[in-house]
Coordinates of C-alpha atoms in Angstrom, one line a residue:
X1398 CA -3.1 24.6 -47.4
X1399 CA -5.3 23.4 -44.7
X1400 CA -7.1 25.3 -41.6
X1401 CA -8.6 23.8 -39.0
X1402 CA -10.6 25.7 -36.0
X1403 CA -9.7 24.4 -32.6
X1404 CA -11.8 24.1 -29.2
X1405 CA -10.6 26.8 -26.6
X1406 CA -14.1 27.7 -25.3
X1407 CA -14.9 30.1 -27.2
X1408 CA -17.8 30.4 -29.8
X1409 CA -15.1 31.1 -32.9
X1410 CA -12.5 28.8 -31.4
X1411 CA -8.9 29.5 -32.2
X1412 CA -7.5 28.6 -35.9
X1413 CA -4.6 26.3 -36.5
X1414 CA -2.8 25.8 -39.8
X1415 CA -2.4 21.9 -40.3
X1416 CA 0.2 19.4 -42.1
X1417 CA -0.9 18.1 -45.6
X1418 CA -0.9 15.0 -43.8
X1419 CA -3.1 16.2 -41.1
X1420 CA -0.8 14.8 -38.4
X1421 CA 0.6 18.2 -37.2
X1422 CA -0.7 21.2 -36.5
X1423 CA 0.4 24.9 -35.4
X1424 CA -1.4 27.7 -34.3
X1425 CA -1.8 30.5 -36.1
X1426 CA -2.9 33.7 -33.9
X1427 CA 0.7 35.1 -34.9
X1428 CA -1.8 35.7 -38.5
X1429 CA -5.2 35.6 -37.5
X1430 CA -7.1 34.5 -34.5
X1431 CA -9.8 33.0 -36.1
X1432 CA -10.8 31.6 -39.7
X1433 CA -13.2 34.6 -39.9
X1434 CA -10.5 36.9 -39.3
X1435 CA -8.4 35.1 -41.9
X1436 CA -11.1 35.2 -44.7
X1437 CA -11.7 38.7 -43.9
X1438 CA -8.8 39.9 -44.9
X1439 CA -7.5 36.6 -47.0
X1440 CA -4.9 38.9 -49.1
X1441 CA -3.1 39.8 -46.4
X1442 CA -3.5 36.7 -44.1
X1443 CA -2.9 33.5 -46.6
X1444 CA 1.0 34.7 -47.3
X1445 CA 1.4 34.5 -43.7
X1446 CA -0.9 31.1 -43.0
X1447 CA 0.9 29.3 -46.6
X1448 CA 4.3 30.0 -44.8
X1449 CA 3.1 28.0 -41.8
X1450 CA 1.9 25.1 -43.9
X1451 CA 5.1 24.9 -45.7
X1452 CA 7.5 25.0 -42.8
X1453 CA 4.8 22.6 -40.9
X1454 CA 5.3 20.4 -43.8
X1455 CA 8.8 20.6 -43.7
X1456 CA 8.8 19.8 -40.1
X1457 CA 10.6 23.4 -39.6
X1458 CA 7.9 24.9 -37.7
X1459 CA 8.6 25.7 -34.0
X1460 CA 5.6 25.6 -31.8
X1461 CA 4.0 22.3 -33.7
X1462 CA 1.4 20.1 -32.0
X1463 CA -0.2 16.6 -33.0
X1464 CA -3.9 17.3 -34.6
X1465 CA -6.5 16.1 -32.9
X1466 CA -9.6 16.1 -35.1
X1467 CA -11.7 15.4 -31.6
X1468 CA -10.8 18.5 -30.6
X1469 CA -11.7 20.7 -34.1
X1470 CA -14.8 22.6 -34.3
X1471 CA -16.6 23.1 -37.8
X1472 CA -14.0 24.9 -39.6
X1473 CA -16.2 28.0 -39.1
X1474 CA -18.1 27.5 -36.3
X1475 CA -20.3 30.1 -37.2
X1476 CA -20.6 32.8 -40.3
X1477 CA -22.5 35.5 -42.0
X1478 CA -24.4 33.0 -44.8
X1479 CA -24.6 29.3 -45.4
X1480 CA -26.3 28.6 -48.3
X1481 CA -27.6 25.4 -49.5
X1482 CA -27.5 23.8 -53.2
X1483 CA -29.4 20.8 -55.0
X1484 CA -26.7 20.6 -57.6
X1485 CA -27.4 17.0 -58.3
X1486 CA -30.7 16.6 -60.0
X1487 CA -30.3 12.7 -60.7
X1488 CA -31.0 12.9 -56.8
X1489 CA -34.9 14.8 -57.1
X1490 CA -35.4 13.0 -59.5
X1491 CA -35.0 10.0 -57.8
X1492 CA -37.5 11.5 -55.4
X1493 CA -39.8 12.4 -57.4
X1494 CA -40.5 9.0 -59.1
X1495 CA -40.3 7.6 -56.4
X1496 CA -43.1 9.3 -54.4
X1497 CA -44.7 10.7 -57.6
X1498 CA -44.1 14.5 -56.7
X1499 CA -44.5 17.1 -59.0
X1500 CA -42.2 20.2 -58.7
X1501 CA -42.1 23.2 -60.1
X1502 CA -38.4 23.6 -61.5
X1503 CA -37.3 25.7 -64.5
X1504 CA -34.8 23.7 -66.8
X1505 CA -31.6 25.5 -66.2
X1506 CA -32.8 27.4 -62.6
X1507 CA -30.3 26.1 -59.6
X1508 CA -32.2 25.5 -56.7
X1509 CA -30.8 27.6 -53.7
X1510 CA -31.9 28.0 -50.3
X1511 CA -30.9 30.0 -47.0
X1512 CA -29.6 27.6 -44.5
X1513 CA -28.9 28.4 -40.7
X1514 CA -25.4 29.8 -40.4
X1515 CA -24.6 30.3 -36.3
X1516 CA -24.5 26.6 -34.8
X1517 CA -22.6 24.2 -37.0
X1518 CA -21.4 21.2 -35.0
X1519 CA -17.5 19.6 -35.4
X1520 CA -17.0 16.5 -36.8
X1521 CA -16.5 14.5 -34.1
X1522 CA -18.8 16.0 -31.4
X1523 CA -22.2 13.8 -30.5
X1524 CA -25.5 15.2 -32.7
X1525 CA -28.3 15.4 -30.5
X1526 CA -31.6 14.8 -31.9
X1527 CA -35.2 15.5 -30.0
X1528 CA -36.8 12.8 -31.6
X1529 CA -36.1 10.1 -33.2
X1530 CA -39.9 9.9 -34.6
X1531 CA -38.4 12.8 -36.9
X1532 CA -36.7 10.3 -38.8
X1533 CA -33.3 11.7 -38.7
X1534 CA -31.4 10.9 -41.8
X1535 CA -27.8 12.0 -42.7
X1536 CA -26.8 13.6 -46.4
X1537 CA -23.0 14.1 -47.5
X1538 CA -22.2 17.1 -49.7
X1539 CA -19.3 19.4 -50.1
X1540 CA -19.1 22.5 -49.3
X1541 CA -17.0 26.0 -50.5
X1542 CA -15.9 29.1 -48.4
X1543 CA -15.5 32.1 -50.4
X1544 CA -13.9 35.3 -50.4
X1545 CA -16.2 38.5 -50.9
X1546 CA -17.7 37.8 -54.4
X1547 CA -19.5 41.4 -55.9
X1548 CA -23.0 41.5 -57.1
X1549 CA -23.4 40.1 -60.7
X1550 CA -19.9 38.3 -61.2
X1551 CA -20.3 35.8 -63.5
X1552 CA -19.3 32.2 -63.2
X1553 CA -15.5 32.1 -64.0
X1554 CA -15.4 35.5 -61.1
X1555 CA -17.2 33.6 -58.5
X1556 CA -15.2 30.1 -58.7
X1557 CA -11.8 32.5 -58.6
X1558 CA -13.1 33.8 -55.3
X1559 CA -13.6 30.1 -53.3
X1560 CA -10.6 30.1 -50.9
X1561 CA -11.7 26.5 -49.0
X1562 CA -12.9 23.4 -49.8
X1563 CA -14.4 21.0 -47.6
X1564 CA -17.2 18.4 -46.8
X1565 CA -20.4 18.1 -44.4
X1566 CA -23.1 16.2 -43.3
X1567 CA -25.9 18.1 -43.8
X1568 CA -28.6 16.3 -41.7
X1569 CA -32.1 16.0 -42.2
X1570 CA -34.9 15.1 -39.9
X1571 CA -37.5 13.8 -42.9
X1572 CA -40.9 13.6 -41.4
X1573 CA -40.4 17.6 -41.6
X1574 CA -39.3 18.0 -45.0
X1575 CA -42.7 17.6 -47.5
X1576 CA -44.9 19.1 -44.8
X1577 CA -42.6 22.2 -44.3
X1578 CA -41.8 22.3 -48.6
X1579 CA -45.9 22.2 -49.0
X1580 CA -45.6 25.5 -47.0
X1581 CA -43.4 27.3 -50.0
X1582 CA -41.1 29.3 -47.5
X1583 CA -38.2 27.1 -46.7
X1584 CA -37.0 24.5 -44.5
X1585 CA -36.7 25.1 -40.4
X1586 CA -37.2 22.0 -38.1
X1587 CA -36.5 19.9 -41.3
X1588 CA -32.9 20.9 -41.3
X1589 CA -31.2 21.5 -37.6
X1590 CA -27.7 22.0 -37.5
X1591 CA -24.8 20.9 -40.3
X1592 CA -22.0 19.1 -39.3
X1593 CA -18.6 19.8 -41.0
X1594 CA -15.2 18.0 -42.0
X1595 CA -12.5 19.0 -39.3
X1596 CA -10.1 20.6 -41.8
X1597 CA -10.5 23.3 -44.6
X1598 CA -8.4 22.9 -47.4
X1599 CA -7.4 25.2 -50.7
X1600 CA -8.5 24.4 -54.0
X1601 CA -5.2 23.1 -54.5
X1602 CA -4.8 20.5 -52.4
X1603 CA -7.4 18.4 -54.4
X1604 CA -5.0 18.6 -57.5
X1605 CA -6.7 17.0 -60.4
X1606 CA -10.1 16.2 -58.0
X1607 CA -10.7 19.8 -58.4
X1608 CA -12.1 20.6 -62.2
X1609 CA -14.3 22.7 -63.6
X1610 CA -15.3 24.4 -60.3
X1611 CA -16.6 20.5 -59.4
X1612 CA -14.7 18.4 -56.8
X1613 CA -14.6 15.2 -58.8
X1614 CA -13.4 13.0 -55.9
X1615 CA -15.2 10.1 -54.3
X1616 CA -17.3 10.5 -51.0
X1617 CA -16.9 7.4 -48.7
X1618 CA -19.8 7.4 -46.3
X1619 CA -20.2 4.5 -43.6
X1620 CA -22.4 3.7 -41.2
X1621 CA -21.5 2.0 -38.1
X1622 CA -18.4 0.8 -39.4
X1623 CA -19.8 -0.6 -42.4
X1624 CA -19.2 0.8 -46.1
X1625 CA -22.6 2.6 -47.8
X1626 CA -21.6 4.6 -50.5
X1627 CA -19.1 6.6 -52.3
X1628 CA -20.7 8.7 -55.0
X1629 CA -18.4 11.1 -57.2
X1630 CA -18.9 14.9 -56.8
X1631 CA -18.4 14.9 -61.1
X1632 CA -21.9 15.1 -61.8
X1633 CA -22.9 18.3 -60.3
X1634 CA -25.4 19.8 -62.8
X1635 CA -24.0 23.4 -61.4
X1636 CA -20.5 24.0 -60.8
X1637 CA -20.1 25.6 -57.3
X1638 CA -19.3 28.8 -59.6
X1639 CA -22.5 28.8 -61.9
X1640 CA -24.0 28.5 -58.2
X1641 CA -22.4 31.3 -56.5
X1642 CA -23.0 33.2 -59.6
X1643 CA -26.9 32.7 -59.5
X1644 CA -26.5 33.7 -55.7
X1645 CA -24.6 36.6 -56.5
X1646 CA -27.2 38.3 -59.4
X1647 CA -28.4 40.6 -56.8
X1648 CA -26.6 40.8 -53.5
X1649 CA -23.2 41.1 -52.8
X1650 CA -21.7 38.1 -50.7
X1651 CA -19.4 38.7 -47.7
X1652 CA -16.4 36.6 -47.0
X1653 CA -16.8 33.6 -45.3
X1654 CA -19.9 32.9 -47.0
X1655 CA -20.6 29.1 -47.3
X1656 CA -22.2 27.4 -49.9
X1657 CA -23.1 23.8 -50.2
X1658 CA -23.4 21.3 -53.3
X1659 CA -26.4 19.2 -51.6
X1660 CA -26.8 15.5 -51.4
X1661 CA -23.9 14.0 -53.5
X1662 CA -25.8 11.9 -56.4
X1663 CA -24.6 10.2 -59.2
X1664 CA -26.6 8.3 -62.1
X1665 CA -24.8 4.7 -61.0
X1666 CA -26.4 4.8 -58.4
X1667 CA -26.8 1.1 -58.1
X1668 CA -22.9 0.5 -58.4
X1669 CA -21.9 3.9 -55.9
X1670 CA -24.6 3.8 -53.2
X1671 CA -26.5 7.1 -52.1
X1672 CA -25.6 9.4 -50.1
X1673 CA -28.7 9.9 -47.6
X1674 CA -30.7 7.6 -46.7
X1675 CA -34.0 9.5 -48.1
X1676 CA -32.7 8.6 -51.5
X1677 CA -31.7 4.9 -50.7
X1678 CA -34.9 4.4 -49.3
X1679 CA -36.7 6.1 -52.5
X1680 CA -34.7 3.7 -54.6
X1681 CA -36.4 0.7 -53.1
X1682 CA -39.7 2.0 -53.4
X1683 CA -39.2 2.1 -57.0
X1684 CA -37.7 -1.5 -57.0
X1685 CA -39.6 -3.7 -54.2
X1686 CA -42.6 -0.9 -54.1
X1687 CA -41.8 -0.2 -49.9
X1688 CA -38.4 0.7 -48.0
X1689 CA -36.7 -1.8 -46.1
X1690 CA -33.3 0.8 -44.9
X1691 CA -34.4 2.2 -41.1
X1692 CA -33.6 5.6 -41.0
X1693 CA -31.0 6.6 -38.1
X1694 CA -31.9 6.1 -34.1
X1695 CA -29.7 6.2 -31.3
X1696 CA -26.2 5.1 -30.8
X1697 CA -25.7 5.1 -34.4
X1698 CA -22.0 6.5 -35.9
X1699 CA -21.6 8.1 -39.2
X1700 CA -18.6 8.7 -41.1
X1701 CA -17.7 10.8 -43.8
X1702 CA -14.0 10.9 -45.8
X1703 CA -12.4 11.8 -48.9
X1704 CA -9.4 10.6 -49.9
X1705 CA -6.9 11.2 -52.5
X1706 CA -5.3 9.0 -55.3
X1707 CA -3.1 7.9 -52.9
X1708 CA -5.3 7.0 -50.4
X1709 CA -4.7 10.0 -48.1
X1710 CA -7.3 11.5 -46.4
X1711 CA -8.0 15.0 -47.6
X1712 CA -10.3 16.7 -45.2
X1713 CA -9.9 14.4 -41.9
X1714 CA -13.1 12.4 -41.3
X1715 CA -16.6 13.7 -40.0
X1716 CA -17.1 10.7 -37.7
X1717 CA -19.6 11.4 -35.2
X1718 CA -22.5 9.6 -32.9
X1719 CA -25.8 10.2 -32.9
X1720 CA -27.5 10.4 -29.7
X1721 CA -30.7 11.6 -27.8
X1722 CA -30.8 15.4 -26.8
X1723 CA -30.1 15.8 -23.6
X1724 CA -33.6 18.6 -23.3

């Protein structure tokens, strides 16, 4: 199944249930007005939202619409917790040979942190930036919803309880992130707001590209119009369940909770690309001892997709501008 959250000026947007092959769509207030709404009460709501998808699919369904991804919102444009990962450690350590940091990281610990949760931005909308002296860089991940998950499941509980699947571009304004690290609290003006794939999709949709609570599917990242990357989400160190587990030990977490992979890395790095430019740029000071690759300015377009065996896109596209904030 795939959800979607529409524009109708609102802050939560109105949800729409979407065709597999995200050409269609239908609204779905007849269920639940929004996707919170839905993943609050997801046993009684997803019978009702997987009989849209199938008659949508079957071109039965009264009411259908063509989807516009210009027109989608984050899938949940706001929500109780985000929650951040770094679930690929071939990417720190990248950085930290690279710049010669030492960090503090006990073999087996994941590394988590609280993320801002109450202005993501859609997937096609502009991204303003304050400065582009911040040196704005972009990092594709995916990202899980999840149904409420009790305090101290264990691993196999926590990857039963992800209802959605989806991917985001989790940007980074770099001359923020050692200074504000140094401090030991977390990141603020280092990480503004996320953007997110326009669609939401079950764990089902990814067939075989969804194993072992990993999404081992390749994420195709361009940059004004021209191919970067496409690392493999295989080599997550952490599946999204040993992660949710570890964010679970002591705290329940609520439905709707979101929790991403971080930046997508994998060992072949030379034959895949990276996914953020903070890694690329690492990877030729190791090589040519300075980077060359300018991090993002204005005007610049990202895009973000991941597509299926055959060829279909799976999420829709984040495909969005960057551009100077307006104050």
């Amino acid at each position: 199944m795939k959800l979607a959250t529409l524009k109708n000026g609102s802050r939560d947007g109105r949800l729409v249930v979407v065709s597999r092959d995200l050409k269609h769509a239908v609204d779905a207030a007849a269920v639940a007005p929004t996707l919170q709404a839905a993943m609050d009460n997801w046993s009684r709501s997803e019978p009702g939202l997987q009989s849209l998808y199938q008659a949508l699919n079957a071109g039965t369904q009264a009411g259908a619409f063509a989807f516009d991804p210009e027109q989608a919102m984050a899938p949940l444009p706001r929500t109780h917790q985000f929650v951040d990962a770094s679930a690929f450690l071939n990417h720190g350590n990248i950085m930290e040979r690279a710049f010669n940091l030492t960090v503090k990281r006990p073999e087996g610990v994941p590394i988590l942190i609280q993320r801002q949760s109450d202005d993501f931005v859609g997937p096609c909308d502009d991204y303003p930036v304050r400065s582009w002296e911040d040196n704005c860089d972009y990092e594709g991940e995916f990202a899980v919803i999840v149904d409420d998950v009790a305090m101290g499941s264990s691993a196999a509980e926590c990857e039963a309880a992800i209802r959605l699947i989806t991917i985001i571009n989790d940007v980074s304004m770099r001359r923020f992130v050692l200074p504000e690290a140094q401090m030991g609290f977390g990141f603020i003006n280092a990480k503004p707001a996320t953007v997110f794939a326009p669609v939401a999709v079950t764990p089902d949709e990814l067939g075989d590209g969804w194993k072992d609570g990993r999404v081992q599917l390749d994420l195709h990242l361009s940059r004004n119009g021209e191919p970067v990357s496409h690392p493999n989400g295989r080599e997550m160190d952490w599946s999204f369940g040993q992660l949710l587990a570890h964010l679970a030990y002591n705290r329940n977490l609520r439905a709707g909770t979101i929790l991403g992979s971080g930046t997508v890395s994998n060992k072949a790095v030379s034959e895949v690309g990276s996914a953020c430019l903070a890694e690329q740029r690492a990877l030729e000071v190791l090589a040519q001892g300075a980077p060359k690759t300018p991090w993002l300015t204005g005007g610049e377009r990202m895009r973000f997709e991941v597509k299926d065996a055959q060829g279909r896109s799976i999420f829709g596209a984040i495909d969005h501008q960057f551009v100077a904030a307006s104050r």
